[in-house]
mmCIF file of N, CA and C in Angstrom:
data_model
loop_
_atom_site.group_PDB
_atom_site.id
_atom_site.type_symbol
_atom_site.label_atom_id
_atom_site.label_comp_id
_atom_site.label_asym_id
_atom_site.label_seq_id
_atom_site.Cartn_x
_atom_site.Cartn_y
_atom_site.Cartn_z
ATOM 1 N N MET A 1 0.795 -1.233 -0.120
ATOM 2 C CA MET A 1 -0.047 -0.494 0.026
ATOM 3 C C MET A 1 0.921 1.371 0.260
ATOM 4 N N GLY A 2 1.847 1.029 0.086
ATOM 5 C CA GLY A 2 2.927 2.498 -0.308
ATOM 6 C C GLY A 2 3.598 2.677 1.258
ATOM 7 N N MET A 3 3.449 2.562 2.095
ATOM 8 C CA MET A 3 3.265 2.999 3.351
ATOM 9 C C MET A 3 4.615 2.329 3.928
ATOM 10 N N SER A 4 5.838 3.123 4.563
ATOM 11 C CA SER A 4 7.178 2.853 5.301
ATOM 12 C C SER A 4 6.906 2.370 6.200
ATOM 13 N N PHE A 5 6.300 3.406 7.039
ATOM 14 C CA PHE A 5 6.332 3.342 8.254
ATOM 15 C C PHE A 5 5.240 3.368 9.353
ATOM 16 N N LYS A 6 5.012 2.041 10.303
ATOM 17 C CA LYS A 6 3.968 2.011 11.078
ATOM 18 C C LYS A 6 4.329 2.275 11.978
ATOM 19 N N MET A 7 3.010 2.576 13.029
ATOM 20 C CA MET A 7 3.341 2.541 14.872
ATOM 21 C C MET A 7 1.556 2.282 14.875
ATOM 22 N N GLU A 8 2.015 0.884 16.160
ATOM 23 C CA GLU A 8 0.392 0.403 16.674
ATOM 24 C C GLU A 8 0.414 0.897 17.923
ATOM 25 N N ALA A 9 -0.809 1.247 18.194
ATOM 26 C CA ALA A 9 -1.340 1.320 19.901
ATOM 27 C C ALA A 9 -2.356 0.151 19.737
ATOM 28 N N PHE A 10 -1.886 -0.181 21.295
ATOM 29 C CA PHE A 10 -3.349 -1.239 22.019
ATOM 30 C C PHE A 10 -4.453 -0.057 22.193
ATOM 31 N N LEU A 11 -5.605 -1.305 22.061
ATOM 32 C CA LEU A 11 -6.609 -0.458 23.264
ATOM 33 C C LEU A 11 -7.231 -1.104 24.130
ATOM 34 N N ARG A 12 -6.719 -0.570 25.281
ATOM 35 C CA ARG A 12 -7.440 -1.474 26.584
ATOM 36 C C ARG A 12 -8.504 -1.136 27.127
ATOM 37 N N ASP A 13 -9.376 -1.872 28.243
ATOM 38 C CA ASP A 13 -10.801 -1.310 28.690
ATOM 39 C C ASP A 13 -10.248 -0.944 30.151
ATOM 40 N N PRO A 14 -10.997 -0.871 30.473
ATOM 41 C CA PRO A 14 -10.558 -0.458 32.432
ATOM 42 C C PRO A 14 -10.050 -1.185 32.796
ATOM 43 N N GLU A 15 -10.166 -2.493 32.595
ATOM 44 C CA GLU A 15 -9.189 -3.129 33.501
ATOM 45 C C GLU A 15 -7.785 -3.684 32.978
ATOM 46 N N GLY A 16 -7.332 -3.333 31.673
ATOM 47 C CA GLY A 16 -6.342 -3.160 31.323
ATOM 48 C C GLY A 16 -6.265 -4.288 30.167
ATOM 49 N N CYS A 17 -7.197 -4.761 29.383
ATOM 50 C CA CYS A 17 -6.990 -6.037 29.088
ATOM 51 C C CYS A 17 -6.989 -5.560 27.482
ATOM 52 N N ILE A 18 -6.250 -5.866 26.700
ATOM 53 C CA ILE A 18 -6.282 -5.363 25.571
ATOM 54 C C ILE A 18 -7.447 -5.526 24.966
ATOM 55 N N VAL A 19 -8.442 -4.761 23.671
ATOM 56 C CA VAL A 19 -9.765 -5.022 23.101
ATOM 57 C C VAL A 19 -9.973 -4.990 21.868
ATOM 58 N N GLY A 20 -8.537 -4.527 21.076
ATOM 59 C CA GLY A 20 -8.249 -4.157 19.791
ATOM 60 C C GLY A 20 -7.135 -3.154 19.440
ATOM 61 N N GLY A 21 -7.128 -2.663 18.530
ATOM 62 C CA GLY A 21 -5.431 -1.828 18.285
ATOM 63 C C GLY A 21 -5.792 -0.863 16.927
ATOM 64 N N VAL A 22 -4.898 -0.260 17.220
ATOM 65 C CA VAL A 22 -4.768 0.880 15.816
ATOM 66 C C VAL A 22 -3.532 1.280 15.626
ATOM 67 N N ARG A 23 -3.638 0.832 14.073
ATOM 68 C CA ARG A 23 -1.900 1.396 13.210
ATOM 69 C C ARG A 23 -2.294 2.191 12.524
ATOM 70 N N LEU A 24 -1.051 3.122 12.721
ATOM 71 C CA LEU A 24 -0.978 4.358 12.106
ATOM 72 C C LEU A 24 0.455 4.313 11.189
ATOM 73 N N SER A 25 -0.204 4.468 9.697
ATOM 74 C CA SER A 25 0.958 4.304 8.873
ATOM 75 C C SER A 25 1.317 5.490 8.266
ATOM 76 N N ARG A 26 2.394 6.018 7.760
ATOM 77 C CA ARG A 26 2.863 6.852 6.976
ATOM 78 C C ARG A 26 4.165 6.604 5.888
ATOM 79 N N PRO A 27 4.050 7.088 4.830
ATOM 80 C CA PRO A 27 4.693 6.753 2.949
ATOM 81 C C PRO A 27 6.188 7.324 3.641
ATOM 82 N N SER A 28 6.937 6.904 3.101
ATOM 83 C CA SER A 28 8.295 7.052 3.131
ATOM 84 C C SER A 28 8.787 8.380 3.026
ATOM 85 N N GLU A 29 7.937 9.438 2.419
ATOM 86 C CA GLU A 29 8.984 10.415 2.240
ATOM 87 C C GLU A 29 8.315 11.266 3.095
ATOM 88 N N MET A 30 7.431 10.577 4.176
ATOM 89 C CA MET A 30 7.425 11.442 5.678
ATOM 90 C C MET A 30 8.568 11.291 6.360
ATOM 91 N N GLY A 31 9.265 9.900 6.378
ATOM 92 C CA GLY A 31 10.140 9.421 7.111
ATOM 93 C C GLY A 31 9.732 8.768 8.184
ATOM 94 N N GLU A 32 10.308 8.557 9.317
ATOM 95 C CA GLU A 32 9.990 7.567 10.747
ATOM 96 C C GLU A 32 9.176 8.747 11.739
ATOM 97 N N PHE A 33 8.376 8.078 12.131
ATOM 98 C CA PHE A 33 7.903 8.711 13.269
ATOM 99 C C PHE A 33 8.887 9.268 14.085
ATOM 100 N N ARG A 34 8.971 11.041 14.817
ATOM 101 C CA ARG A 34 9.792 11.248 15.410
ATOM 102 C C ARG A 34 9.159 10.678 17.163
ATOM 103 N N LEU A 35 10.020 11.428 17.661
ATOM 104 C CA LEU A 35 9.921 11.089 19.035
ATOM 105 C C LEU A 35 8.818 11.840 19.226
ATOM 106 N N ASP A 36 8.705 13.114 19.516
ATOM 107 C CA ASP A 36 7.465 13.914 20.013
ATOM 108 C C ASP A 36 6.613 13.537 19.377
ATOM 109 N N GLU A 37 6.195 13.306 18.340
ATOM 110 C CA GLU A 37 4.706 12.519 17.768
ATOM 111 C C GLU A 37 4.576 10.997 18.511
ATOM 112 N N VAL A 38 5.548 10.327 18.829
ATOM 113 C CA VAL A 38 5.020 9.446 19.685
ATOM 114 C C VAL A 38 4.902 9.426 20.743
ATOM 115 N N ALA A 39 5.512 10.509 21.152
ATOM 116 C CA ALA A 39 4.894 10.720 23.179
ATOM 117 C C ALA A 39 3.606 11.270 22.662
ATOM 118 N N VAL A 40 3.205 12.216 21.672
ATOM 119 C CA VAL A 40 1.476 12.584 21.802
ATOM 120 C C VAL A 40 0.588 11.314 21.899
ATOM 121 N N LEU A 41 0.762 10.464 20.624
ATOM 122 C CA LEU A 41 0.384 9.423 20.541
ATOM 123 C C LEU A 41 -0.336 8.506 21.397
ATOM 124 N N ARG A 42 0.859 8.290 22.268
ATOM 125 C CA ARG A 42 0.656 7.547 23.598
ATOM 126 C C ARG A 42 0.272 8.320 24.991
ATOM 127 N N GLY A 43 0.399 9.693 24.836
ATOM 128 C CA GLY A 43 -0.491 10.926 25.733
ATOM 129 C C GLY A 43 -1.701 10.488 25.058
ATOM 130 N N LEU A 44 -2.137 9.930 24.063
ATOM 131 C CA LEU A 44 -3.700 9.945 23.560
ATOM 132 C C LEU A 44 -4.379 9.011 23.486
ATOM 133 N N GLN A 45 -3.399 7.769 23.978
ATOM 134 C CA GLN A 45 -3.695 6.658 23.999
ATOM 135 C C GLN A 45 -4.661 6.685 24.927
ATOM 136 N N PRO A 46 -5.174 6.490 26.149
ATOM 137 C CA PRO A 46 -5.993 6.271 26.878
ATOM 138 C C PRO A 46 -7.448 7.044 26.456
ATOM 139 N N LEU A 47 -7.126 7.940 26.127
ATOM 140 C CA LEU A 47 -8.595 8.439 25.161
ATOM 141 C C LEU A 47 -9.119 7.828 24.288
ATOM 142 N N ILE A 48 -8.267 7.452 23.412
ATOM 143 C CA ILE A 48 -8.576 6.775 22.181
ATOM 144 C C ILE A 48 -9.064 5.191 22.646
ATOM 145 N N SER A 49 -8.656 4.552 23.366
ATOM 146 C CA SER A 49 -9.176 3.678 24.176
ATOM 147 C C SER A 49 -10.669 3.268 24.352
ATOM 148 N N SER A 50 -10.902 4.775 25.921
ATOM 149 C CA SER A 50 -11.874 4.937 26.319
ATOM 150 C C SER A 50 -13.342 4.939 25.001
ATOM 151 N N VAL A 51 -12.717 5.924 24.122
ATOM 152 C CA VAL A 51 -13.964 6.234 23.471
ATOM 153 C C VAL A 51 -14.052 5.226 22.388
ATOM 154 N N TRP A 52 -13.508 4.082 21.892
ATOM 155 C CA TRP A 52 -13.068 3.163 21.068
ATOM 156 C C TRP A 52 -14.159 1.991 21.750
ATOM 157 N N CYS A 53 -13.684 1.964 22.983
ATOM 158 C CA CYS A 53 -14.549 0.806 24.330
ATOM 159 C C CYS A 53 -15.783 1.390 24.130
ATOM 160 N N SER A 54 -16.534 2.775 24.652
ATOM 161 C CA SER A 54 -17.701 2.960 24.664
ATOM 162 C C SER A 54 -18.160 3.113 23.212
ATOM 163 N N SER A 55 -17.980 2.580 21.997
ATOM 164 C CA SER A 55 -18.232 2.964 20.805
ATOM 165 C C SER A 55 -18.691 1.237 20.547
ATOM 166 N N ILE A 56 -18.096 0.475 20.816
ATOM 167 C CA ILE A 56 -18.007 -0.987 20.587
ATOM 168 C C ILE A 56 -19.351 -1.586 20.860
ATOM 169 N N ALA A 57 -19.945 -2.692 20.160
ATOM 170 C CA ALA A 57 -21.148 -3.408 20.520
ATOM 171 C C ALA A 57 -21.189 -4.091 21.672
ATOM 172 N N ARG A 58 -22.558 -3.465 22.448
ATOM 173 C CA ARG A 58 -22.345 -4.364 23.618
ATOM 174 C C ARG A 58 -23.242 -5.733 23.377
ATOM 175 N N PRO A 59 -23.053 -6.515 24.138
ATOM 176 C CA PRO A 59 -24.628 -7.981 23.873
ATOM 177 C C PRO A 59 -25.957 -6.878 24.238
ATOM 178 N N GLU A 60 -26.898 -7.495 23.298
ATOM 179 C CA GLU A 60 -28.172 -7.214 23.396
ATOM 180 C C GLU A 60 -28.641 -7.181 25.059
ATOM 181 N N PRO A 61 -29.415 -6.630 25.502
ATOM 182 C CA PRO A 61 -30.005 -6.614 26.733
ATOM 183 C C PRO A 61 -30.973 -7.771 26.670
ATOM 184 N N MET A 62 -31.098 -8.867 27.627
ATOM 185 C CA MET A 62 -32.315 -9.504 27.464
ATOM 186 C C MET A 62 -32.846 -9.602 28.622
ATOM 187 N N LEU A 63 -34.077 -10.296 28.450
ATOM 188 C CA LEU A 63 -34.411 -11.136 29.821
ATOM 189 C C LEU A 63 -35.534 -12.306 29.277
ATOM 190 N N PRO A 64 -34.746 -12.950 30.201
ATOM 191 C CA PRO A 64 -35.041 -14.524 29.869
ATOM 192 C C PRO A 64 -36.043 -15.425 29.623
ATOM 193 N N ASP A 65 -37.217 -14.621 29.832
ATOM 194 C CA ASP A 65 -38.132 -15.670 29.497
ATOM 195 C C ASP A 65 -39.610 -14.893 28.893
ATOM 196 N N LEU A 66 -38.773 -13.765 27.838
ATOM 197 C CA LEU A 66 -39.708 -13.263 26.803
ATOM 198 C C LEU A 66 -40.112 -14.208 25.633
ATOM 199 N N THR A 67 -41.023 -13.844 25.407
ATOM 200 C CA THR A 67 -41.604 -14.712 24.079
ATOM 201 C C THR A 67 -40.967 -13.991 23.019
ATOM 202 N N PRO A 68 -40.350 -14.553 21.389
ATOM 203 C CA PRO A 68 -40.300 -13.895 20.806
ATOM 204 C C PRO A 68 -40.863 -12.977 20.205
ATOM 205 N N ARG A 69 -42.292 -12.410 20.220
ATOM 206 C CA ARG A 69 -42.779 -10.930 20.268
ATOM 207 C C ARG A 69 -42.574 -10.304 20.946
ATOM 208 N N GLU A 70 -42.702 -10.698 22.314
ATOM 209 C CA GLU A 70 -42.216 -9.552 23.629
ATOM 210 C C GLU A 70 -40.901 -9.234 23.353
ATOM 211 N N SER A 71 -40.071 -9.794 23.154
ATOM 212 C CA SER A 71 -38.235 -9.225 23.195
ATOM 213 C C SER A 71 -38.744 -8.506 21.465
ATOM 214 N N GLU A 72 -38.899 -8.792 21.085
ATOM 215 C CA GLU A 72 -39.405 -7.278 19.847
ATOM 216 C C GLU A 72 -39.246 -6.064 20.130
ATOM 217 N N VAL A 73 -40.617 -6.283 20.994
ATOM 218 C CA VAL A 73 -41.201 -4.911 22.002
ATOM 219 C C VAL A 73 -40.118 -4.429 22.468
ATOM 220 N N PHE A 74 -39.614 -5.569 23.413
ATOM 221 C CA PHE A 74 -38.859 -5.407 24.607
ATOM 222 C C PHE A 74 -37.157 -4.122 23.740
ATOM 223 N N HIS A 75 -37.145 -4.786 22.649
ATOM 224 C CA HIS A 75 -36.005 -4.021 22.271
ATOM 225 C C HIS A 75 -36.402 -2.524 21.521
ATOM 226 N N ARG A 76 -37.521 -2.481 21.200
ATOM 227 C CA ARG A 76 -37.834 -1.307 20.666
ATOM 228 C C ARG A 76 -38.286 -0.361 21.976
ATOM 229 N N LEU A 77 -38.770 -0.732 23.078
ATOM 230 C CA LEU A 77 -38.690 -0.140 24.420
ATOM 231 C C LEU A 77 -37.591 0.606 24.540
ATOM 232 N N LEU A 78 -36.508 -0.057 24.280
ATOM 233 C CA LEU A 78 -35.326 0.219 25.203
ATOM 234 C C LEU A 78 -34.913 1.359 24.060
ATOM 235 N N VAL A 79 -35.366 1.510 22.876
ATOM 236 C CA VAL A 79 -34.630 3.132 21.853
ATOM 237 C C VAL A 79 -35.517 4.034 22.289
ATOM 238 N N GLY A 80 -36.826 3.879 22.921
ATOM 239 C CA GLY A 80 -37.450 4.974 23.135
ATOM 240 C C GLY A 80 -38.819 5.079 21.988
ATOM 241 N N GLN A 81 -39.391 3.778 21.511
ATOM 242 C CA GLN A 81 -40.518 3.756 20.807
ATOM 243 C C GLN A 81 -41.551 4.014 21.431
ATOM 244 N N SER A 82 -42.691 4.963 21.205
ATOM 245 C CA SER A 82 -43.944 5.158 22.060
ATOM 246 C C SER A 82 -45.142 3.302 21.641
ATOM 247 N N ASN A 83 -46.020 3.372 22.459
ATOM 248 C CA ASN A 83 -46.411 2.186 21.776
ATOM 249 C C ASN A 83 -47.233 2.028 20.521
ATOM 250 N N LYS A 84 -47.534 3.477 19.918
ATOM 251 C CA LYS A 84 -48.032 3.914 18.583
ATOM 252 C C LYS A 84 -46.882 2.959 17.865
ATOM 253 N N GLN A 85 -45.586 3.845 17.835
ATOM 254 C CA GLN A 85 -44.692 3.305 17.181
ATOM 255 C C GLN A 85 -43.867 1.987 17.251
ATOM 256 N N ILE A 86 -44.667 1.626 17.769
ATOM 257 C CA ILE A 86 -44.034 -0.045 18.054
ATOM 258 C C ILE A 86 -45.303 -0.855 17.178
ATOM 259 N N ALA A 87 -46.406 -0.186 17.476
ATOM 260 C CA ALA A 87 -48.163 -1.455 16.838
ATOM 261 C C ALA A 87 -47.450 -0.971 14.988
ATOM 262 N N LEU A 88 -47.358 0.129 15.002
ATOM 263 C CA LEU A 88 -47.113 0.634 13.411
ATOM 264 C C LEU A 88 -46.011 -0.195 12.840
ATOM 265 N N GLU A 89 -45.040 -0.388 13.806
ATOM 266 C CA GLU A 89 -43.307 -1.054 12.877
ATOM 267 C C GLU A 89 -43.906 -2.592 12.947
ATOM 268 N N LEU A 90 -43.941 -3.009 14.322
ATOM 269 C CA LEU A 90 -44.824 -4.554 14.295
ATOM 270 C C LEU A 90 -46.006 -5.002 13.704
ATOM 271 N N SER A 91 -46.670 -3.865 12.798
ATOM 272 C CA SER A 91 -47.833 -4.599 12.447
ATOM 273 C C SER A 91 -48.878 -5.432 13.698
ATOM 274 N N MET A 92 -49.179 -4.485 14.913
ATOM 275 C CA MET A 92 -49.667 -5.011 15.535
ATOM 276 C C MET A 92 -50.734 -4.040 16.166
ATOM 277 N N ALA A 93 -51.592 -4.618 16.592
ATOM 278 C CA ALA A 93 -52.941 -3.476 16.966
ATOM 279 C C ALA A 93 -52.655 -2.702 18.849
ATOM 280 N N LEU A 94 -52.765 -1.944 18.585
ATOM 281 C CA LEU A 94 -52.345 -1.196 20.074
ATOM 282 C C LEU A 94 -52.498 -1.654 21.555
ATOM 283 N N PRO A 95 -54.270 -2.246 21.606
ATOM 284 C CA PRO A 95 -54.341 -2.947 22.824
ATOM 285 C C PRO A 95 -52.884 -4.303 22.887
ATOM 286 N N THR A 96 -52.744 -4.722 22.226
ATOM 287 C CA THR A 96 -51.701 -6.349 21.752
ATOM 288 C C THR A 96 -50.555 -5.698 22.127
ATOM 289 N N VAL A 97 -50.094 -4.279 21.845
ATOM 290 C CA VAL A 97 -48.331 -3.812 22.425
ATOM 291 C C VAL A 97 -48.627 -3.687 23.877
ATOM 292 N N LYS A 98 -49.486 -2.657 24.350
ATOM 293 C CA LYS A 98 -50.188 -2.513 25.403
ATOM 294 C C LYS A 98 -49.681 -3.936 26.364
ATOM 295 N N THR A 99 -50.681 -4.989 25.783
ATOM 296 C CA THR A 99 -50.172 -6.223 26.834
ATOM 297 C C THR A 99 -48.756 -6.899 27.058
ATOM 298 N N HIS A 100 -48.348 -6.137 25.755
ATOM 299 C CA HIS A 100 -47.133 -7.218 25.962
ATOM 300 C C HIS A 100 -46.008 -6.047 26.792
ATOM 301 N N VAL A 101 -46.149 -5.015 27.137
ATOM 302 C CA VAL A 101 -45.507 -4.349 27.561
ATOM 303 C C VAL A 101 -45.736 -4.610 29.185
ATOM 304 N N LYS A 102 -47.164 -4.224 29.236
ATOM 305 C CA LYS A 102 -47.670 -5.010 30.618
ATOM 306 C C LYS A 102 -46.559 -6.056 31.009
ATOM 307 N N SER A 103 -46.588 -7.331 30.224
ATOM 308 C CA SER A 103 -45.785 -8.246 30.694
ATOM 309 C C SER A 103 -44.625 -8.255 30.850
ATOM 310 N N ILE A 104 -43.817 -7.780 30.173
ATOM 311 C CA ILE A 104 -42.337 -7.246 29.924
ATOM 312 C C ILE A 104 -42.170 -6.507 30.906
ATOM 313 N N LEU A 105 -42.973 -5.266 31.597
ATOM 314 C CA LEU A 105 -42.644 -5.002 33.040
ATOM 315 C C LEU A 105 -42.768 -5.583 34.028
ATOM 316 N N TYR A 106 -43.926 -6.679 34.063
ATOM 317 C CA TYR A 106 -44.185 -7.470 35.077
ATOM 318 C C TYR A 106 -42.284 -8.546 35.267
ATOM 319 N N LYS A 107 -42.457 -8.944 33.879
ATOM 320 C CA LYS A 107 -40.901 -10.176 34.084
ATOM 321 C C LYS A 107 -39.702 -9.461 34.264
ATOM 322 N N ALA A 108 -39.376 -8.321 33.691
ATOM 323 C CA ALA A 108 -38.495 -7.412 34.605
ATOM 324 C C ALA A 108 -38.434 -6.731 36.227
ATOM 325 N N ASP A 109 -39.819 -7.048 36.401
ATOM 326 C CA ASP A 109 -39.789 -6.400 37.909
ATOM 327 C C ASP A 109 -40.131 -5.013 38.320
ATOM 328 N N ARG A 110 -40.081 -4.325 37.169
ATOM 329 C CA ARG A 110 -40.411 -3.062 36.950
ATOM 330 C C ARG A 110 -41.450 -2.219 37.235
ATOM 331 N N PRO A 111 -41.434 -0.912 37.561
ATOM 332 C CA PRO A 111 -42.850 -0.543 37.618
ATOM 333 C C PRO A 111 -43.360 0.511 36.417
ATOM 334 N N ASN A 112 -42.426 0.961 35.351
ATOM 335 C CA ASN A 112 -42.757 1.677 34.153
ATOM 336 C C ASN A 112 -41.865 1.714 33.726
ATOM 337 N N ARG A 113 -41.772 2.186 32.262
ATOM 338 C CA ARG A 113 -40.531 1.563 30.827
ATOM 339 C C ARG A 113 -39.800 2.649 31.367
ATOM 340 N N VAL A 114 -39.428 3.509 31.783
ATOM 341 C CA VAL A 114 -38.409 4.992 31.958
ATOM 342 C C VAL A 114 -37.498 3.645 33.145
ATOM 343 N N ALA A 115 -38.037 2.861 34.337
ATOM 344 C CA ALA A 115 -37.159 2.077 35.052
ATOM 345 C C ALA A 115 -37.115 0.965 34.517
ATOM 346 N N LEU A 116 -37.428 0.431 33.025
ATOM 347 C CA LEU A 116 -37.070 -0.619 32.502
ATOM 348 C C LEU A 116 -35.417 -0.068 31.373
ATOM 349 N N ILE A 117 -36.219 0.957 31.118
ATOM 350 C CA ILE A 117 -34.933 1.568 29.978
ATOM 351 C C ILE A 117 -34.083 1.866 30.871
ATOM 352 N N ALA A 118 -33.924 2.410 31.849
ATOM 353 C CA ALA A 118 -32.692 2.743 33.154
ATOM 354 C C ALA A 118 -32.331 1.105 33.629
ATOM 355 N N ARG A 119 -32.962 0.570 33.145
ATOM 356 C CA ARG A 119 -32.094 -0.826 34.273
ATOM 357 C C ARG A 119 -31.090 -1.749 33.017
ATOM 358 N N TYR A 120 -32.107 -1.700 31.785
ATOM 359 C CA TYR A 120 -31.374 -2.247 30.699
ATOM 360 C C TYR A 120 -30.592 -1.804 29.270
ATOM 361 N N ARG A 121 -30.313 -0.444 29.477
ATOM 362 C CA ARG A 121 -29.888 0.458 28.420
ATOM 363 C C ARG A 121 -28.133 0.640 28.814
#
C-alpha cells in the first residue's frame, strides 16, 4: 500500500485487557515517526481506548423468559419508541402492544418503562 513506516497502539478496556488496536501508517517520504509524535500518540492512547471501548457493540440486553414477540417489543422500548410506533412497526394492534409491555414490565420487575430503560439500556 506504499506505506513504509507504521506504529501500533493497543486499545485497552478499563481492566487493562487489550480489546483492539490502531495502526498508524505513513509513506516513506514523510520519514519515520519522530519522538515527539510518538509521545503525543502515547498520551492520546488512554483517550482513544476509552472512546473506542464506549463505542463498541455491547451484547443486547435480554430478559430470559420473554416470548419472541415480547422480545421484539422489548428492544423497541429500549430505544424509546412509543406504543403507537411499536404497533405500526410490528403491524400489531395497539392493545396487543400494551399487553406485551405490561408483561415485559412484570417479567423485568419494573414499575414502568422509564425504570425498564434505566435498568437495561
